[in-house]
CSV table of C-alpha atoms in Angstrom, one decimal:
chain,number,residue,atom,x,y,z
A,1,MET,CA,103.7,87.6,126.5
A,2,PHE,CA,100.5,90.5,126.3
A,3,GLY,CA,101.0,93.8,127.2
A,4,THR,CA,99.2,97.0,125.5
A,5,ARG,CA,100.2,100.6,126.6
A,6,GLU,CA,99.1,104.1,124.8
A,7,GLU,CA,101.6,106.5,122.9
A,8,PHE,CA,101.9,109.3,120.8
A,9,ASN,CA,103.6,109.3,117.6
A,10,GLY,CA,104.6,111.7,114.1
A,11,ARG,CA,105.5,115.6,114.6
A,12,GLY,CA,103.4,118.4,114.4
A,13,SER,CA,99.2,117.5,112.8
A,14,GLY,CA,100.2,114.5,111.9
A,15,ARG,CA,101.3,113.6,115.3
A,16,LYS,CA,98.7,110.8,117.0
A,17,LYS,CA,97.8,108.9,119.7
A,18,TYR,CA,98.3,104.8,119.3
A,19,LEU,CA,97.8,102.2,120.5
A,20,VAL,CA,100.3,100.3,121.3
A,21,ILE,CA,99.9,95.9,122.0
A,22,GLN,CA,103.5,93.8,123.3
A,23,ALA,CA,103.7,90.5,122.1
A,24,GLU,CA,106.6,87.9,121.4
A,25,LEU,CA,106.2,85.7,118.7
A,26,THR,CA,108.0,82.7,118.6
A,27,TYR,CA,107.6,78.8,118.0
A,28,THR,CA,110.4,75.7,117.6
A,29,LEU,CA,112.5,75.7,114.3
A,30,ARG,CA,115.0,73.4,114.1
A,31,ARG,CA,115.8,72.6,110.1
A,32,CYS,CA,117.3,75.4,108.7
A,33,PRO,CA,115.1,76.9,105.2
A,34,SER,CA,118.8,77.1,103.4
A,35,CYS,CA,120.9,74.7,103.6
A,36,GLY,CA,118.0,71.9,104.3
A,37,TYR,CA,119.8,71.0,107.8
A,38,ASN,CA,118.9,70.1,111.5
A,39,THR,CA,121.7,72.9,112.5
A,40,LEU,CA,119.3,76.1,113.1
A,41,HIS,CA,120.0,76.9,117.0
A,42,PRO,CA,118.7,80.2,119.1
A,43,ASN,CA,120.0,84.3,118.4
A,44,GLY,CA,118.2,86.6,120.1
A,45,HIS,CA,115.4,88.7,119.0
A,46,LYS,CA,114.6,91.4,116.7
A,47,LEU,CA,111.7,93.5,117.7
A,48,THR,CA,109.9,95.0,115.2
A,49,HIS,CA,107.0,98.0,114.8
A,50,VAL,CA,103.7,96.5,112.5
A,51,HIS,CA,100.7,98.7,112.1
A,52,ILE,CA,97.3,96.8,112.2
A,53,SER,CA,93.6,97.1,112.0
A,54,GLY,CA,91.9,98.3,115.4
A,55,PRO,CA,89.2,100.6,116.5
A,56,MET,CA,88.3,103.4,114.3
A,57,ASP,CA,88.6,105.5,117.0
A,58,ARG,CA,92.9,105.4,116.6
A,59,PRO,CA,95.4,103.4,114.8
A,60,VAL,CA,97.1,100.5,116.1
A,61,ILE,CA,100.8,98.9,116.5
A,62,LEU,CA,101.9,96.1,116.9
A,63,GLU,CA,105.6,96.2,118.2
A,64,LEU,CA,106.4,92.6,117.4
A,65,ASN,CA,109.3,90.7,118.9
A,66,LYS,CA,110.3,87.9,117.1
A,67,GLN,CA,112.0,84.9,117.7
A,68,ARG,CA,115.9,84.5,115.4
A,69,TRP,CA,117.8,81.3,114.6
A,70,ARG,CA,120.9,80.9,113.4
A,71,CYS,CA,122.6,78.1,111.9
A,72,SER,CA,125.2,76.0,112.1
A,73,ASN,CA,126.3,74.9,108.9
A,74,CYS,CA,125.2,77.7,106.6
A,75,HIS,CA,125.1,80.1,108.7
A,76,SER,CA,122.2,81.9,107.5
A,77,THR,CA,119.7,83.8,109.9
A,78,CYS,CA,116.4,83.7,109.7
A,79,THR,CA,113.2,85.1,111.3
A,80,ALA,CA,110.3,83.8,113.1
A,81,THR,CA,106.7,84.8,110.6
A,82,THR,CA,103.2,85.6,111.1
A,83,PRO,CA,100.6,85.5,108.5
A,84,VAL,CA,99.7,88.8,109.9
A,85,VAL,CA,101.7,90.5,108.0
A,86,SER,CA,104.2,89.3,105.2
A,87,THR,CA,108.4,89.9,105.3
A,88,ASN,CA,109.9,92.6,105.7
A,89,HIS,CA,107.1,94.5,105.9
A,90,ALA,CA,105.2,97.0,108.1
A,91,ILE,CA,101.7,97.1,108.1
A,92,GLY,CA,99.3,94.3,108.9
A,93,HIS,CA,97.5,92.5,105.4
A,94,GLY,CA,94.1,93.4,107.5
A,95,LEU,CA,95.2,97.0,107.3
A,96,ALA,CA,96.2,96.5,104.1
A,97,THR,CA,92.2,95.3,103.5
A,98,HIS,CA,91.3,98.4,105.0
A,99,VAL,CA,92.8,101.5,102.7
A,100,LEU,CA,91.9,99.4,99.7
A,101,LYS,CA,88.4,99.6,101.3
A,102,LEU,CA,88.4,103.4,102.0
A,103,ALA,CA,89.8,103.3,98.9
A,104,SER,CA,86.8,101.9,96.8
A,105,LYS,CA,85.0,104.3,98.3
A,106,SER,CA,87.0,107.0,95.9
A,107,LEU,CA,88.8,108.7,100.0
A,108,PRO,CA,91.8,110.6,98.5
A,109,ALA,CA,95.5,108.5,99.5
A,110,LYS,CA,95.7,112.1,102.1
A,111,THR,CA,91.7,111.0,104.3
A,112,ILE,CA,92.7,108.0,103.9
A,113,ALA,CA,96.4,107.9,105.8
A,114,SER,CA,94.6,110.1,108.6
A,115,LEU,CA,92.1,106.9,109.5
A,116,THR,CA,94.4,104.5,109.2
A,117,GLY,CA,97.4,106.2,110.9
A,118,ILE,CA,99.8,105.4,108.2
A,119,SER,CA,101.7,107.6,105.7
A,120,THR,CA,100.5,108.7,102.5
A,121,ASN,CA,104.2,107.4,100.5
A,122,SER,CA,102.2,104.3,102.3
A,123,VAL,CA,98.8,104.6,101.2
A,124,GLN,CA,100.2,104.6,97.3
A,125,ARG,CA,102.5,102.0,98.0
A,126,ILE,CA,99.2,99.6,98.8
A,127,LEU,CA,96.9,100.2,96.1
A,128,THR,CA,100.0,100.5,93.3
A,129,ALA,CA,101.1,96.6,94.9
A,130,ASN,CA,96.9,96.0,94.3
A,131,ILE,CA,95.9,97.3,92.3
A,132,HIS,CA,96.6,97.0,88.0
A,133,PRO,CA,94.8,98.2,85.8
A,134,HIS,CA,94.1,96.4,82.2
A,135,ALA,CA,93.9,97.5,79.1
A,136,SER,CA,91.2,98.1,76.8
A,137,ARG,CA,89.2,95.3,75.4
A,138,ARG,CA,87.9,97.1,72.2
A,139,LEU,CA,90.5,99.6,70.2
A,140,PRO,CA,89.3,102.7,70.4
A,141,ILE,CA,88.7,104.8,66.5
A,142,ASN,CA,89.9,107.9,68.4
A,143,LEU,CA,93.1,107.8,70.8
A,144,CYS,CA,94.8,110.4,71.7
A,145,PHE,CA,99.1,109.6,73.0
A,146,ASP,CA,100.4,112.2,75.9
A,147,GLU,CA,103.2,111.9,78.7
A,148,PHE,CA,103.4,113.1,82.6
A,149,ARG,CA,106.2,113.0,84.8
A,150,SER,CA,105.5,109.9,86.8
A,151,THR,CA,106.7,108.3,90.7
A,152,HIS,CA,109.9,109.5,90.8
A,153,GLY,CA,110.7,112.2,88.3
A,154,SER,CA,110.3,109.5,86.0
A,155,MET,CA,107.7,110.2,82.4
A,156,SER,CA,105.4,107.4,81.5
A,157,PHE,CA,102.7,107.2,78.5
A,158,ILE,CA,99.8,107.4,78.7
A,159,CYS,CA,96.4,106.5,75.7
A,160,ILE,CA,93.0,106.9,76.2
A,161,ASP,CA,89.6,106.7,73.7
A,162,ALA,CA,89.6,110.5,72.1
A,163,ASP,CA,85.5,110.4,72.5
A,164,THR,CA,85.0,108.9,76.2
A,165,HIS,CA,88.7,110.3,78.3
A,166,LYS,CA,88.6,106.6,79.1
A,167,SER,CA,91.8,105.4,79.5
A,168,VAL,CA,93.1,102.8,77.5
A,169,LYS,CA,96.7,102.7,79.0
A,170,VAL,CA,98.9,104.1,81.4
A,171,LEU,CA,102.3,102.5,80.7
A,172,SER,CA,105.7,102.8,83.1
A,173,ASP,CA,107.9,104.8,80.7
A,174,ARG,CA,107.6,106.6,77.0
A,175,LEU,CA,110.2,104.2,75.2
A,176,ASN,CA,109.4,104.0,71.7
A,177,ARG,CA,110.1,99.9,72.4
A,178,THR,CA,108.0,99.5,75.0
A,179,ILE,CA,104.6,102.0,73.8
A,180,LYS,CA,105.3,98.4,70.4
A,181,GLN,CA,105.1,96.1,72.0
A,182,PHE,CA,101.8,97.0,74.3
A,183,PHE,CA,99.7,97.8,70.9
A,184,LEU,CA,101.2,94.8,68.7
A,185,SER,CA,100.8,92.4,72.2
A,186,GLN,CA,97.8,93.0,72.7
A,187,TYR,CA,95.7,94.3,69.2
A,188,SER,CA,95.3,92.2,66.3
A,189,THR,CA,96.1,94.3,62.8
A,190,ALA,CA,93.0,94.6,62.2
A,191,GLU,CA,91.5,96.2,65.1
A,192,ARG,CA,95.0,98.7,64.7
A,193,ALA,CA,94.1,98.9,61.1
A,194,ALA,CA,90.2,99.7,62.5
A,195,VAL,CA,92.3,102.5,64.2
A,196,GLN,CA,91.3,106.2,62.0
A,197,ARG,CA,92.3,109.2,64.2
A,198,VAL,CA,95.7,109.6,66.6
A,199,ILE,CA,95.2,113.1,68.9
A,200,MET,CA,99.1,113.7,70.3
A,201,ASP,CA,101.2,117.1,71.0
A,202,MET,CA,104.5,118.2,68.8
A,203,ASN,CA,107.0,114.6,70.2
A,204,ALA,CA,108.4,114.2,66.8
A,205,SER,CA,109.3,110.4,68.3
A,206,TYR,CA,105.4,109.3,68.4
A,207,GLN,CA,105.0,110.7,65.2
A,208,ALA,CA,107.7,107.8,63.8
A,209,PHE,CA,105.6,104.4,64.7
A,210,VAL,CA,102.4,105.7,65.0
A,211,HIS,CA,101.6,104.5,61.2
A,212,GLU,CA,103.6,101.8,61.5
A,213,LEU,CA,101.1,100.8,64.4
A,214,PHE,CA,98.4,102.0,63.1
A,215,PRO,CA,98.8,102.4,59.1
A,216,ASN,CA,95.3,103.8,58.0
A,217,ALA,CA,95.1,106.2,61.6
A,218,GLU,CA,94.9,110.5,61.0
A,219,LEU,CA,97.5,112.7,62.1
A,220,ILE,CA,95.6,115.7,64.4
A,221,ILE,CA,98.2,117.9,66.2
A,222,ASP,CA,96.4,118.2,69.7
A,223,ARG,CA,95.3,122.3,69.8
A,224,PHE,CA,96.7,122.6,73.0
A,225,HIS,CA,100.2,122.2,71.4
A,226,ILE,CA,99.7,124.4,68.8
A,227,ILE,CA,98.4,127.4,71.7
A,228,GLN,CA,101.5,126.8,74.1
A,229,LEU,CA,103.9,126.5,71.8
A,230,MET,CA,102.9,130.1,70.2
A,231,GLY,CA,102.3,131.4,73.3
A,232,ARG,CA,106.0,130.5,74.7
A,233,THR,CA,107.2,131.8,71.4
A,234,MET,CA,105.3,135.2,71.4
A,235,ASP,CA,107.4,135.4,75.5
A,236,THR,CA,110.2,134.4,73.8
A,237,ILE,CA,110.0,138.2,71.7
A,238,ARG,CA,108.9,139.6,74.4
A,239,THR,CA,111.6,138.9,76.6
A,240,GLN,CA,113.8,140.8,73.9
A,241,CYS,CA,111.8,143.5,73.6
A,242,LEU,CA,112.5,144.1,77.9
A,243,LYS,CA,116.3,144.2,77.3
A,244,GLN,CA,115.7,147.1,75.5
A,245,LEU,CA,113.5,149.1,77.6
A,246,ASP,CA,114.9,150.7,80.6
A,247,LYS,CA,113.3,148.8,84.5
A,248,HIS,CA,111.0,152.1,85.5
A,249,SER,CA,109.6,153.2,82.6
A,250,ARG,CA,105.7,151.5,82.4
A,251,GLU,CA,105.9,149.6,78.9
A,252,TYR,CA,109.0,148.1,81.3
A,253,LYS,CA,106.3,147.0,84.2
A,254,VAL,CA,103.5,145.9,81.7
A,255,LEU,CA,106.2,143.4,79.8
A,256,LYS,CA,107.7,142.5,82.8
A,257,SER,CA,105.1,142.1,85.3
A,258,LEU,CA,101.7,141.7,83.5
A,259,TRP,CA,102.7,139.2,81.4
A,260,ARG,CA,99.9,136.9,81.4
A,261,LEU,CA,97.4,139.5,79.9
A,262,PHE,CA,99.0,139.0,76.6
A,263,HIS,CA,97.5,134.9,76.8
A,264,LYS,CA,94.2,136.3,78.1
A,265,ALA,CA,91.9,135.0,74.6
A,266,THR,CA,89.4,138.3,75.3
A,267,PRO,CA,91.5,140.5,77.8
A,268,ASP,CA,88.9,143.7,79.3
A,269,ALA,CA,88.4,146.7,77.0
A,270,GLN,CA,86.2,148.6,79.9
A,271,LYS,CA,86.2,147.6,83.1
A,272,SER,CA,89.1,149.8,84.8
A,273,ARG,CA,90.9,148.3,87.8
A,274,TYR,CA,93.8,148.9,89.6
A,275,LEU,CA,96.9,147.1,88.1
A,276,PHE,CA,99.5,145.6,90.5
A,277,GLY,CA,103.2,145.6,88.4
A,278,LEU,CA,102.1,148.4,86.4
A,279,ASN,CA,101.1,150.3,90.5
A,280,GLU,CA,98.0,152.1,88.5
A,281,TYR,CA,94.3,152.3,87.1
A,282,SER,CA,93.8,151.1,84.1
A,283,THR,CA,91.4,148.5,81.6
A,284,GLU,CA,94.0,145.3,81.1
A,285,GLN,CA,93.5,146.7,76.8
A,286,ASN,CA,95.7,149.4,77.6
A,287,ALA,CA,97.8,147.6,79.5
A,288,ILE,CA,98.4,145.7,77.0
A,289,ASP,CA,98.4,148.2,73.9
A,290,ILE,CA,101.6,150.2,76.2
A,291,GLY,CA,103.2,146.6,75.7
A,292,THR,CA,103.2,146.0,72.0
A,293,ASP,CA,102.2,150.0,71.0
A,294,THR,CA,106.5,150.7,71.5
A,295,PHE,CA,107.5,147.2,69.8
A,296,PRO,CA,105.8,146.6,65.6
A,297,ALA,CA,107.4,143.7,65.6
A,298,PHE,CA,106.1,141.9,69.4
A,299,LYS,CA,103.1,143.8,68.6
A,300,THR,CA,102.1,141.4,65.4
A,301,ALA,CA,103.0,137.9,67.0
A,302,TYR,CA,101.4,139.8,69.8
A,303,GLU,CA,98.0,140.4,66.8
A,304,THR,CA,99.1,136.6,65.5
A,305,TYR,CA,99.3,134.7,68.2
A,306,ILE,CA,95.1,135.5,69.2
A,307,ASP,CA,94.2,135.4,66.1
A,308,LEU,CA,95.6,132.1,65.5
A,309,HIS,CA,93.5,131.0,68.8
A,310,ASP,CA,90.5,132.5,68.2
A,311,ALA,CA,90.8,130.4,64.6
A,312,LEU,CA,92.5,127.5,66.7
A,313,MET,CA,89.7,127.2,69.7
A,314,GLY,CA,86.1,128.4,67.5
A,315,ARG,CA,87.1,125.5,64.3
A,316,HIS,CA,87.5,127.7,62.0
A,317,ALA,CA,89.8,126.1,59.8
A,318,ASP,CA,89.4,128.3,56.5
A,319,GLU,CA,90.1,131.4,59.0
A,320,LEU,CA,93.2,129.2,60.3
A,321,LYS,CA,94.9,128.4,56.9
A,322,ASN,CA,94.3,132.5,55.9
A,323,ILE,CA,96.1,133.4,58.6
A,324,ILE,CA,99.3,130.8,58.1
A,325,THR,CA,99.4,131.4,54.7
A,326,ASN,CA,99.6,135.2,54.6
A,327,TYR,CA,101.5,135.7,57.7
């Protein structure tokens, strides 16, 4: 039984016109897949909707009415299957293959979803189920460790080549056990001993096992994380100063609304512009002076932050050592 119709699905900008193909899937089945007895009898139908490949101008939905059976012996039920789509899935194999081909052209998931008529989450599930990146065959001599927020708010681990920035491996979690098991199982002792440097943030848990995996590696803290930590410390001092000021004073407005200026490596001291928050025309350096002159402790923290930032980003090791020693 076949039939076609056109209908709109979705809401807002995602609303699309679909071609709906109506069909019935049935065949003769007597042996129960659960108990193996020839005790199956028809038990109605189950209506399903499957996204399949179709014309490029519009997506296609197969409205498939599947035959159901019930076993008189074990009382289990089963439904007719088809090679067009996997059991309990709503996206056909042909459409999934089309999604993978579009992904190979480096198209964003949102664009692929728009072209195929499925959701962005469905596109991502297809890519996750079919693409399994392999670990790098050769272990680089310089590694970068970090973590990132992945699916469902969980944290994952990533390791890249510090020189080429190519991925070595992405792990689904950041547990020490998982990371150690990966490197121990994938690389020999000689390959791990050849690693010279491991660049990472100030995560103490990573430092605990790095030398166990890479006995000859030197630990290097990434400059970005050092500057980030210094910036947070400076903001803590700035917040403490705010509590001592009148909320209508110029100093309060600068420290409250223009806090980004204090993280700027090279504030403009020449060109005057209207600064929202302070609500007057001023140079960036003048606004910074207004915020720091009232509190000597905050001024010292700000100047130290700028000096450390310049030493780190400019790769001035002697200057960095001098600032830390004389702080």
